[in-house]
Coordinates of C-alpha atoms in Angstrom, one line a residue:
Chain A
M1 CA -60.2 124.8 144.6
M2 CA -57.5 122.4 144.9
D3 CA -58.6 118.3 145.5
E4 CA -58.0 116.9 148.5
Y5 CA -55.3 115.1 147.3
A6 CA -53.1 118.0 146.2
I7 CA -53.7 119.2 149.6
G8 CA -52.2 115.7 150.9
L9 CA -49.4 116.0 148.6
I10 CA -47.7 119.2 149.8
V11 CA -48.0 118.2 153.0
A12 CA -46.0 115.1 152.4
F13 CA -44.4 117.0 150.6
V14 CA -43.4 119.9 154.0
A15 CA -42.4 116.4 155.8
I16 CA -39.8 114.7 152.7
V17 CA -38.6 118.6 153.0
I18 CA -37.8 118.4 156.7
T19 CA -36.5 114.3 156.8
F20 CA -33.6 115.3 154.1
V21 CA -32.7 119.4 155.8
A22 CA -32.4 116.7 158.7
A23 CA -30.5 114.3 157.2
F24 CA -27.7 117.4 155.7
R25 CA -27.4 119.0 159.1
E26 CA -27.1 115.7 161.5
K27 CA -23.2 115.0 161.9
N28 CA -23.8 111.4 164.1
D29 CA -23.8 108.3 162.2
I30 CA -26.1 106.7 164.5
H31 CA -28.6 109.8 163.9
R32 CA -28.3 109.8 160.1
L33 CA -29.4 106.1 160.1
I34 CA -32.6 106.9 162.1
I35 CA -33.4 109.5 160.1
A36 CA -33.3 108.1 157.0
D37 CA -35.6 105.0 158.3
L38 CA -38.0 107.7 159.6
G39 CA -37.8 108.8 155.9
E40 CA -38.9 105.8 154.9
V41 CA -42.9 106.6 156.8
S42 CA -43.2 110.1 154.2
A43 CA -42.9 107.8 151.1
L44 CA -45.1 105.8 152.3
A45 CA -47.6 108.9 153.1
V46 CA -47.3 109.2 149.6
I47 CA -48.3 105.9 148.6
A48 CA -51.1 105.9 151.2
L49 CA -52.4 108.7 149.4
I50 CA -53.5 106.9 146.5
A51 CA -56.2 105.6 148.3
T52 CA -56.7 102.3 146.9
D53 CA -56.0 98.5 147.5
L54 CA -53.5 98.7 145.5
A55 CA -51.7 101.2 148.0
E56 CA -52.3 98.4 150.6
A57 CA -50.4 96.2 148.7
L58 CA -47.9 98.7 147.8
I59 CA -47.2 99.6 150.9
I60 CA -46.1 96.6 152.0
P61 CA -42.8 96.2 149.8
G62 CA -42.3 100.1 151.0
L63 CA -41.7 98.9 154.0
V64 CA -40.0 96.0 153.8
V65 CA -37.2 98.0 151.5
G66 CA -36.7 100.6 154.5
I67 CA -36.5 97.6 156.9
S68 CA -33.9 95.8 155.2
E69 CA -31.9 98.1 154.6
L70 CA -32.1 99.6 157.9
L71 CA -31.0 96.0 159.1
A72 CA -27.6 95.8 156.8
L73 CA -26.7 99.0 157.4
S74 CA -26.6 98.2 161.9
E75 CA -24.6 95.3 161.1
I76 CA -22.5 97.6 159.1
Y77 CA -22.6 100.2 162.0
L78 CA -21.8 97.6 164.2
V79 CA -18.1 96.0 162.0
R80 CA -17.2 99.5 161.7
E81 CA -17.3 100.8 164.9
H82 CA -15.8 97.1 166.2
L83 CA -18.6 97.1 168.5
N84 CA -19.3 93.1 168.3
R85 CA -19.3 92.5 172.0
P86 CA -22.5 93.9 174.5
V87 CA -21.5 97.1 176.1
Q88 CA -23.2 96.0 179.5
Q89 CA -24.6 93.1 180.6
P90 CA -27.4 91.0 178.2
F91 CA -30.6 92.2 178.7
R92 CA -32.8 90.8 181.6
I93 CA -36.4 91.4 182.7
E94 CA -37.2 89.2 185.4
V95 CA -40.9 88.3 184.2
L96 CA -39.0 86.9 181.3
D97 CA -37.2 83.7 183.5
T98 CA -40.0 83.1 185.6
A99 CA -43.5 83.7 182.9
P100 CA -44.6 80.2 181.8
T101 CA -43.9 78.9 178.3
I102 CA -48.0 78.8 178.3
I103 CA -48.4 82.2 176.7
A104 CA -45.5 81.4 173.9
V105 CA -47.9 78.9 173.2
I106 CA -50.8 80.6 173.3
L107 CA -49.1 83.7 170.7
V108 CA -48.7 80.3 168.7
G109 CA -51.5 79.4 168.2
Y110 CA -53.5 82.1 167.6
G111 CA -50.5 83.1 164.9
I112 CA -51.1 79.6 163.1
V113 CA -54.9 80.1 163.4
L114 CA -54.7 84.0 161.6
S115 CA -51.9 82.4 159.4
G116 CA -50.7 84.8 156.5
F117 CA -48.3 87.1 157.0
T118 CA -49.4 89.1 160.1
G119 CA -50.2 85.1 161.7
G120 CA -46.6 85.4 160.7
A121 CA -45.5 88.0 163.0
V122 CA -47.6 87.0 165.6
A123 CA -46.5 83.6 165.8
G124 CA -42.5 85.0 166.3
T125 CA -43.0 86.5 168.9
G126 CA -43.6 84.1 170.8
M127 CA -40.8 82.1 169.4
I128 CA -38.8 85.0 170.8
F129 CA -40.3 85.6 173.5
Y130 CA -39.1 81.6 173.9
L131 CA -36.1 81.9 173.5
M132 CA -36.0 84.7 175.2
G133 CA -37.0 83.9 178.5
K134 CA -35.8 80.2 178.4
K135 CA -31.7 81.2 176.9
Q136 CA -32.4 77.8 174.7
T137 CA -29.6 77.0 172.7
E138 CA -31.0 76.4 169.5
R139 CA -30.4 74.9 166.5
F140 CA -30.7 78.0 164.3
A141 CA -29.1 76.1 161.4
L142 CA -32.8 74.4 161.3
V143 CA -34.7 76.9 161.7
E144 CA -33.0 78.4 158.8
T145 CA -32.9 76.1 156.2
V146 CA -37.1 75.7 157.8
S147 CA -36.9 79.3 156.2
G148 CA -35.3 79.0 152.7
Y149 CA -37.1 75.8 152.4
A150 CA -40.7 78.2 153.1
W151 CA -39.8 80.6 150.9
A152 CA -39.2 78.6 148.2
L153 CA -42.5 77.1 148.3
W154 CA -44.4 80.5 148.1
I155 CA -42.2 81.2 144.7
V156 CA -43.7 78.2 143.3
A157 CA -46.9 79.3 144.4
F158 CA -46.5 82.6 143.0
F159 CA -45.4 80.5 139.4
I160 CA -48.7 77.9 139.9
F161 CA -50.9 81.8 140.7
M162 CA -49.5 82.0 136.7
V163 CA -48.7 79.2 135.3
V164 CA -51.7 77.1 136.0
P165 CA -54.4 79.9 137.2
E166 CA -57.5 77.2 137.9
Y167 CA -54.9 75.2 141.2
W168 CA -55.4 78.8 143.0
F169 CA -56.8 77.7 145.7
F170 CA -54.3 75.3 145.9
A171 CA -51.9 78.1 144.9
V172 CA -53.3 79.9 148.4
M173 CA -52.7 77.3 150.9
L174 CA -49.4 76.7 150.1
A175 CA -48.6 80.4 149.8
G176 CA -50.3 81.1 153.6
G177 CA -48.6 78.0 154.8
A178 CA -45.6 78.7 153.1
I179 CA -45.1 83.3 154.6
L180 CA -46.7 82.2 158.2
A181 CA -43.5 79.7 158.4
K182 CA -41.2 81.5 156.9
V183 CA -42.0 85.1 159.1
T184 CA -42.5 83.2 161.9
A185 CA -39.0 81.5 161.3
K186 CA -37.0 85.3 160.4
M187 CA -38.3 86.6 163.5
S188 CA -37.2 84.7 165.8
L189 CA -34.1 84.1 164.5
I190 CA -33.2 88.4 164.8
G191 CA -34.9 88.7 167.4
T192 CA -32.2 86.3 169.2
M193 CA -29.6 87.6 167.0
R194 CA -27.8 89.9 169.8
G195 CA -28.4 87.2 172.6
E196 CA -26.0 85.6 174.1
K197 CA -22.6 85.2 173.6
D198 CA -22.6 81.5 173.0
V199 CA -25.6 81.3 170.2
Chain B
M1 CA -52.9 86.8 124.3
F2 CA -54.3 90.0 126.3
E3 CA -53.9 92.9 124.5
L4 CA -51.6 95.6 124.9
A5 CA -52.0 99.3 125.0
S6 CA -49.3 99.8 122.8
S7 CA -47.8 97.6 120.5
S8 CA -44.1 98.7 120.9
I9 CA -41.8 100.7 123.6
G10 CA -38.6 102.1 121.8
G11 CA -38.9 100.0 119.4
Q12 CA -40.9 97.2 118.1
A13 CA -42.0 94.3 120.9
L14 CA -39.5 91.1 120.3
F15 CA -40.9 88.8 123.6
V16 CA -43.7 90.2 126.1
L17 CA -43.3 88.1 129.5
P18 CA -46.4 88.2 131.7
F19 CA -47.1 88.1 134.9
G20 CA -50.1 89.2 135.9
D21 CA -50.0 93.4 135.9
I22 CA -46.7 93.2 135.7
V23 CA -45.8 92.5 132.2
A24 CA -41.8 92.5 131.1
Y25 CA -40.9 93.4 127.9
F26 CA -38.2 92.8 125.9
S27 CA -37.4 95.4 122.9
P28 CA -33.9 95.7 121.0
F29 CA -33.1 97.9 124.1
T30 CA -34.4 96.6 126.7
A31 CA -33.2 93.3 125.4
A32 CA -29.6 94.7 125.1
L33 CA -29.4 96.0 127.9
F34 CA -30.3 92.4 128.7
L35 CA -27.7 90.5 127.1
F36 CA -25.1 92.9 128.6
A37 CA -25.9 92.2 131.8
L38 CA -26.1 88.5 131.8
I39 CA -23.1 88.0 130.2
F40 CA -21.3 90.7 133.3
T41 CA -22.9 88.2 135.4
L42 CA -21.8 84.7 133.4
V43 CA -18.5 86.9 133.7
C44 CA -19.1 87.0 137.7
I45 CA -20.1 83.6 138.3
Y46 CA -17.3 81.8 136.1
S47 CA -13.9 84.1 136.5
R48 CA -11.7 84.3 139.5
P49 CA -11.0 87.4 141.6
E50 CA -7.6 89.7 140.8
K51 CA -4.8 90.3 143.1
S52 CA -4.7 93.0 143.8
M53 CA -0.2 93.9 144.5
D54 CA 0.6 96.6 147.3
I55 CA 4.2 97.3 147.2
V56 CA 5.7 97.8 149.7
F57 CA 7.1 101.7 149.6
G58 CA 10.7 101.8 149.6
T59 CA 11.6 97.9 149.2
D60 CA 11.1 95.5 146.6
A61 CA 8.9 93.9 148.1
L62 CA 5.2 93.3 146.9
Y63 CA 2.2 91.6 149.2
A64 CA -1.0 91.0 147.0
K65 CA -4.4 91.1 148.4
E66 CA -6.2 87.9 148.0
V67 CA -10.1 87.1 148.3
T68 CA -10.8 84.0 149.4
G69 CA -12.1 82.3 151.3
K70 CA -16.5 82.6 153.0
D71 CA -15.7 86.1 151.7
L72 CA -15.2 84.8 148.1
H73 CA -18.0 82.9 148.6
F74 CA -20.1 86.1 150.0
R75 CA -19.0 87.8 147.0
R76 CA -19.9 85.9 144.7
F77 CA -23.1 85.8 145.6
M78 CA -23.8 88.7 146.0
A79 CA -22.4 89.6 142.5
I80 CA -24.7 87.6 141.4
A81 CA -28.0 88.7 142.8
C82 CA -27.0 92.7 141.9
G83 CA -26.9 91.0 138.1
I84 CA -30.2 89.1 138.7
A85 CA -31.5 92.7 139.9
T86 CA -30.0 94.0 137.5
M87 CA -31.8 92.1 134.7
G88 CA -35.1 92.5 136.5
A89 CA -34.7 96.0 136.5
V90 CA -34.1 96.9 132.9
T91 CA -36.5 94.5 131.5
S92 CA -39.4 95.1 134.4
G93 CA -42.9 97.1 132.8
D94 CA -43.9 98.2 135.7
V95 CA -42.9 101.5 137.0
F96 CA -43.4 100.4 140.9
N97 CA -41.7 97.2 140.5
F98 CA -38.5 99.1 138.8
T99 CA -38.3 100.9 141.9
L100 CA -37.7 97.9 143.7
F101 CA -35.4 96.3 141.2
V102 CA -33.3 99.3 142.0
S103 CA -33.4 99.4 145.3
M104 CA -32.4 95.6 145.1
V105 CA -29.4 97.0 143.1
G106 CA -28.8 99.4 145.7
V107 CA -28.7 96.5 148.6
C108 CA -27.0 94.9 147.1
I109 CA -23.8 97.2 146.4
I110 CA -24.1 97.7 150.1
G111 CA -23.5 93.2 150.0
I112 CA -20.9 93.6 148.0
T113 CA -18.2 96.1 149.7
A114 CA -20.0 94.5 153.2
S115 CA -17.3 92.2 153.7
V116 CA -14.2 94.1 153.2
K117 CA -12.1 94.3 156.2
N118 CA -11.1 97.9 155.3
S119 CA -12.1 101.2 158.1
Q120 CA -12.0 103.5 154.4
V121 CA -14.1 101.1 152.4
Q122 CA -16.4 100.4 155.2
N123 CA -17.4 103.8 156.3
T124 CA -17.8 104.9 152.3
A125 CA -20.8 101.2 152.5
F126 CA -22.2 103.2 155.2
N127 CA -22.2 106.0 153.8
Y128 CA -23.3 104.7 150.6
G129 CA -26.3 102.7 152.3
I130 CA -27.6 105.4 153.8
V131 CA -28.2 107.5 150.5
A132 CA -29.6 104.7 149.3
M133 CA -32.1 104.1 151.9
L134 CA -32.8 108.1 151.3
A135 CA -33.4 107.5 147.7
T136 CA -36.3 104.9 147.9
I137 CA -38.2 108.2 149.2
P138 CA -37.8 110.4 145.9
L139 CA -38.0 106.3 143.8
F140 CA -41.3 105.4 146.1
G141 CA -42.7 108.5 145.9
A142 CA -42.7 109.1 141.9
A143 CA -43.6 106.1 141.7
A144 CA -46.5 106.5 144.4
I145 CA -47.7 109.9 142.1
T146 CA -47.6 108.3 138.9
L147 CA -49.8 106.3 139.8
A148 CA -52.6 108.6 141.5
A149 CA -52.1 111.2 138.5
T150 CA -52.7 108.4 136.2
G151 CA -54.5 106.0 137.5
T152 CA -51.9 103.0 136.3
L153 CA -48.6 102.3 137.0
S154 CA -47.6 99.8 134.1
I155 CA -45.3 101.0 131.1
W156 CA -47.2 100.4 128.3
E157 CA -50.5 101.8 129.5
L158 CA -48.5 105.5 130.5
S159 CA -46.8 104.6 126.6
A160 CA -50.0 105.2 125.2
M161 CA -51.6 107.9 126.4
A162 CA -47.6 110.1 127.1
P163 CA -47.0 112.2 127.7
A164 CA -48.5 111.1 131.2
M165 CA -46.1 110.9 133.8
P166 CA -46.0 113.9 135.7
W167 CA -42.7 115.9 135.4
I168 CA -42.1 115.9 139.6
A169 CA -42.5 112.1 138.9
R170 CA -39.6 112.2 136.2
A171 CA -38.0 114.0 138.6
L172 CA -38.3 113.0 141.4
I173 CA -36.8 109.3 140.1
L174 CA -33.9 110.5 137.9
V175 CA -32.9 111.5 141.3
G176 CA -33.6 108.0 143.3
V177 CA -31.6 106.0 140.9
M178 CA -29.2 108.8 141.3
G179 CA -28.9 108.1 144.8
E180 CA -29.0 104.3 144.1
G181 CA -26.5 104.0 141.4
M182 CA -23.7 107.1 142.4
A183 CA -23.7 108.4 139.4
P184 CA -22.6 112.0 140.0
F185 CA -21.0 110.8 144.0
Y186 CA -17.2 109.6 142.3
V187 CA -16.1 110.4 145.5
A188 CA -18.0 107.2 147.6
K189 CA -17.2 105.4 143.4
A190 CA -13.5 106.3 143.6
E191 CA -13.8 104.8 147.7
L192 CA -15.8 101.6 146.5
T193 CA -13.4 100.8 143.9
R194 CA -10.9 100.7 146.1
A195 CA -12.1 97.7 147.5
P196 CA -10.1 94.2 146.4
G197 CA -12.2 91.9 144.2
A198 CA -12.2 93.3 140.5
P199 CA -14.8 91.4 138.9
Y200 CA -17.1 91.6 141.8
V201 CA -16.6 95.2 142.5
L202 CA -17.3 96.4 138.9
M203 CA -20.6 94.5 139.0
I204 CA -21.3 97.6 140.5
H205 CA -20.5 100.5 137.9
V206 CA -22.1 98.0 135.7
S207 CA -25.0 97.3 137.5
S208 CA -25.4 101.7 137.6
L209 CA -25.1 101.7 134.4
L210 CA -27.1 100.1 133.3
M211 CA -29.7 101.0 135.7
F212 CA -29.7 104.1 134.4
L213 CA -29.5 103.7 130.4
R214 CA -32.8 102.1 131.7
V215 CA -34.7 105.7 133.8
V216 CA -34.0 107.6 130.5
E217 CA -36.3 105.3 128.5
I218 CA -38.4 105.7 130.4
I219 CA -38.2 108.7 131.5
L220 CA -39.0 109.4 127.3
T221 CA -41.4 107.2 126.8
V222 CA -43.7 107.5 130.0
Chain C
M1 CA -17.8 117.2 146.8
S2 CA -14.8 115.2 147.3
D3 CA -14.8 114.6 151.2
I4 CA -17.0 111.1 151.7
D5 CA -18.1 112.7 154.8
N6 CA -20.5 114.9 153.4
L7 CA -21.7 112.2 150.5
I8 CA -25.4 112.5 152.5
A9 CA -25.7 116.6 152.9
L10 CA -24.9 116.6 149.1
Y11 CA -28.1 114.2 147.8
S12 CA -29.3 116.1 150.6
V13 CA -29.4 119.6 148.8
I14 CA -30.7 118.2 146.4
V15 CA -33.7 116.3 147.5
I16 CA -34.5 119.7 149.1
A17 CA -34.7 121.5 146.1
L18 CA -35.9 119.3 144.4
A19 CA -39.0 119.1 146.4
A20 CA -38.7 122.7 147.1
I21 CA -39.4 123.3 143.0
A22 CA -41.9 120.0 143.3
L23 CA -44.2 122.1 145.9
I24 CA -44.1 125.2 144.7
S25 CA -45.5 123.8 141.9
F26 CA -48.5 121.9 143.8
I27 CA -49.9 125.2 144.6
A28 CA -49.5 126.4 141.5
V29 CA -50.5 123.5 139.6
P30 CA -52.3 121.1 141.9
I31 CA -52.1 117.3 140.1
G32 CA -55.0 116.1 139.5
Y33 CA -56.2 113.2 141.7
E34 CA -57.3 110.6 138.0
D35 CA -60.6 108.8 139.6
T36 CA -60.1 105.8 137.6
Q37 CA -58.3 104.0 139.5
I38 CA -57.3 100.3 139.1
Y39 CA -58.0 98.2 142.7
P40 CA -60.8 100.9 143.6
K41 CA -61.2 101.0 147.3
N42 CA -64.7 100.8 149.1
I43 CA -65.7 101.5 152.3
N44 CA -69.1 99.1 152.7
T45 CA -69.7 100.5 156.7
S46 CA -72.8 97.8 156.8
S47 CA -69.8 95.0 156.5
S48 CA -68.4 92.9 158.8
L49 CA -65.6 92.7 156.9
N50 CA -65.9 96.2 156.7
P51 CA -62.3 98.1 156.7
Y52 CA -60.3 94.9 154.9
D53 CA -63.6 94.8 153.2
R54 CA -63.4 94.3 149.0
G55 CA -66.4 92.1 148.0
G56 CA -67.3 89.2 145.6
E57 CA -69.0 85.9 147.0
P58 CA -66.6 83.0 148.1
F59 CA -65.3 81.6 144.5
G60 CA -67.9 83.3 142.9
T61 CA -67.4 86.0 140.8
T62 CA -65.7 89.0 142.2
E63 CA -65.4 91.9 140.4
V64 CA -61.6 93.5 140.6
M65 CA -60.4 96.6 137.9
A66 CA -57.1 94.6 137.3
Q67 CA -54.7 95.9 134.7
Y68 CA -54.6 92.9 132.8
P69 CA -57.6 90.3 133.6
Q70 CA -56.7 88.5 131.3
N71 CA -53.2 87.8 132.1
S72 CA -55.3 86.7 135.7
P73 CA -58.5 84.1 134.8
N74 CA -59.8 83.1 138.4
L75 CA -59.1 87.1 139.2
G76 CA -60.9 87.5 142.3
S77 CA -61.3 84.2 143.7
V78 CA -58.2 85.4 146.3
T79 CA -60.0 87.3 147.9
A80 CA -63.2 86.5 148.3
Y81 CA -61.9 82.8 150.4
L82 CA -62.1 83.0 153.7
T83 CA -61.1 79.8 155.4
P84 CA -64.2 78.3 157.6
L85 CA -63.7 79.8 160.7
S86 CA -63.1 83.4 159.5
A87 CA -66.5 83.0 157.7
L88 CA -68.0 82.4 161.1
M89 CA -67.2 84.7 162.9
A90 CA -68.1 87.0 160.2
V91 CA -71.3 86.2 159.6
S92 CA -71.8 85.9 163.4
N93 CA -70.9 88.8 164.2
L94 CA -70.7 92.5 162.9
Y95 CA -67.7 93.3 164.7
L96 CA -65.2 90.7 164.7
G97 CA -65.3 91.7 161.6
T98 CA -61.3 93.8 162.2
T99 CA -60.3 90.1 164.2
I100 CA -61.0 87.8 161.4
V101 CA -59.1 88.1 158.4
S102 CA -56.3 90.4 159.3
H103 CA -55.9 90.5 156.0
P104 CA -56.6 92.6 153.4
G105 CA -59.4 90.0 151.5
G106 CA -59.2 86.1 152.4
I107 CA -56.7 84.5 153.9
I108 CA -53.5 86.5 151.4
D109 CA -53.6 89.4 149.5
E110 CA -54.6 89.1 146.0
I111 CA -52.6 91.9 144.8
L112 CA -49.7 91.0 146.5
Y113 CA -49.7 87.5 145.6
N114 CA -51.0 87.1 142.9
T115 CA -51.5 90.0 139.8
R116 CA -48.7 91.8 141.3
G117 CA -47.0 88.6 142.5
M118 CA -44.1 89.9 140.9
D119 CA -43.3 93.1 143.8
T120 CA -43.2 90.8 146.4
I121 CA -40.8 88.1 145.0
V122 CA -38.2 91.8 144.7
E123 CA -38.9 92.2 148.2
T124 CA -39.0 89.1 149.6
S125 CA -35.4 89.3 147.8
I126 CA -34.3 92.7 148.7
L127 CA -35.0 91.3 152.6
F128 CA -32.9 88.3 152.4
T129 CA -30.2 89.8 150.6
A130 CA -30.0 91.5 153.5
F131 CA -30.1 89.1 156.3
A132 CA -27.9 88.0 154.2
I133 CA -25.2 91.2 155.0
A134 CA -26.3 90.5 157.8
S135 CA -25.7 87.4 159.7
F136 CA -21.8 87.4 157.2
L137 CA -21.4 89.8 159.2
Y138 CA -22.7 88.8 162.2
R139 CA -21.4 84.7 161.7
R140 CA -17.9 86.4 160.7
E141 CA -17.1 88.5 164.4
E142 CA -18.4 85.9 166.2
E143 CA -15.8 84.3 164.8
K144 CA -13.2 85.8 165.4

């Protein structure tokens, strides 16, 4: 008799076959891009079937690879189709003009309390909210520099784990803080990349 | 020193580099691949790009397509990143880590050709990029099936209990590398290398060749 | 085969064929699930950290089934560590568990950042590379 894993694997492979049949039949480039991104989800399903703590750890790299390839490819698509100016009026919602800054501050503060990767995501949402509302011509070079240094700090933390494992607590704090700064910076950069003309 | 399940993979291990659970190793085979990737990366760092000449049809005029300025810096950066990813892929001692390095090579290959302004090359880069994205599905699928069926991802453990990796996982990982490395799809490679800027563009060939040599080794040992 | 627009279709055909063979083989000879996995997952419903609980005492010893435990002498320390705030929330209420850490384990995921840290290095490098491509192309379009 088949166990649960074998049944799950069969279902996941049916999903993979469906994805690739869709990719085979689709001729529109933008739809192909979306299908390729959806296909990543079926790969994540195969990883999730392992159902251990390790599987949880393997899903995040799998997810990030898909997102980053989507990021690069959509930019290539825009260049190829010469879509370098927004076709319609930039996206405006009234609440963003009137919303108080306090919401952004709360989000950033909550993100810092959460810390780590998730905290970075929450704080990044707060930053995007603030930047979209206030039409800031923010200093992108500064944010990018922060992001770069945070990445380097996190690599330093990794080497502390590997070379001097007895200082693990210091490495945890370093990595937690660096990941928070990095994810926040990256999210606010990506979130505002398609904004105003003078950004 | 920690104990490894088997003492040698494809020849005596020369040097082992442990990163926690991921143990990179240099056997004579992987060390040779590593050296090759290193030399080619150094070539990319220190050499100046070629200037491809175009003859204007029917006249004596020639014009050179030069790679200069920011474009040059960007492509050199991408080629170096591709070289480093290749070095990682050929020495990695873990199936999932190997698949991640292979995906990184795929992203870097897109990057090398992305800045070219020729619309044909851009079209190819886009199509190749989608194949590279789709190819991560069989790659990660293969790693996941291996982990579920054997309980380990380390190539050391897998080679000790060989043949351990399900044959379907081997086939999937091969197809995944085919997608990232563009091996049987001659049309994409020919179009990609139409881009000017020789040492950087040739990094595409070198990295995919080395990835193939490595994946064959993995399939045969585990 | 010589047309670049058929590239994706060509690759899809190869994968579809392989996946179909795989499906048939899974039905005929199911792949067995190995029971001795590394980093096994335990569900302990009485724990206040329930879905994320990986066991262990902060600053004490924690049992973690790693591949090469000798490589990481302080295995489990990162997993068991909670910030004072999270620890307070964990002991005060059974239901604040999911909001506490928002990461499996302690402040950062030990598997991702310690034992299998190399994976995360490669992963962030991929993101970095893709971001470099996107921002380079974006800036170049801006300058025109």
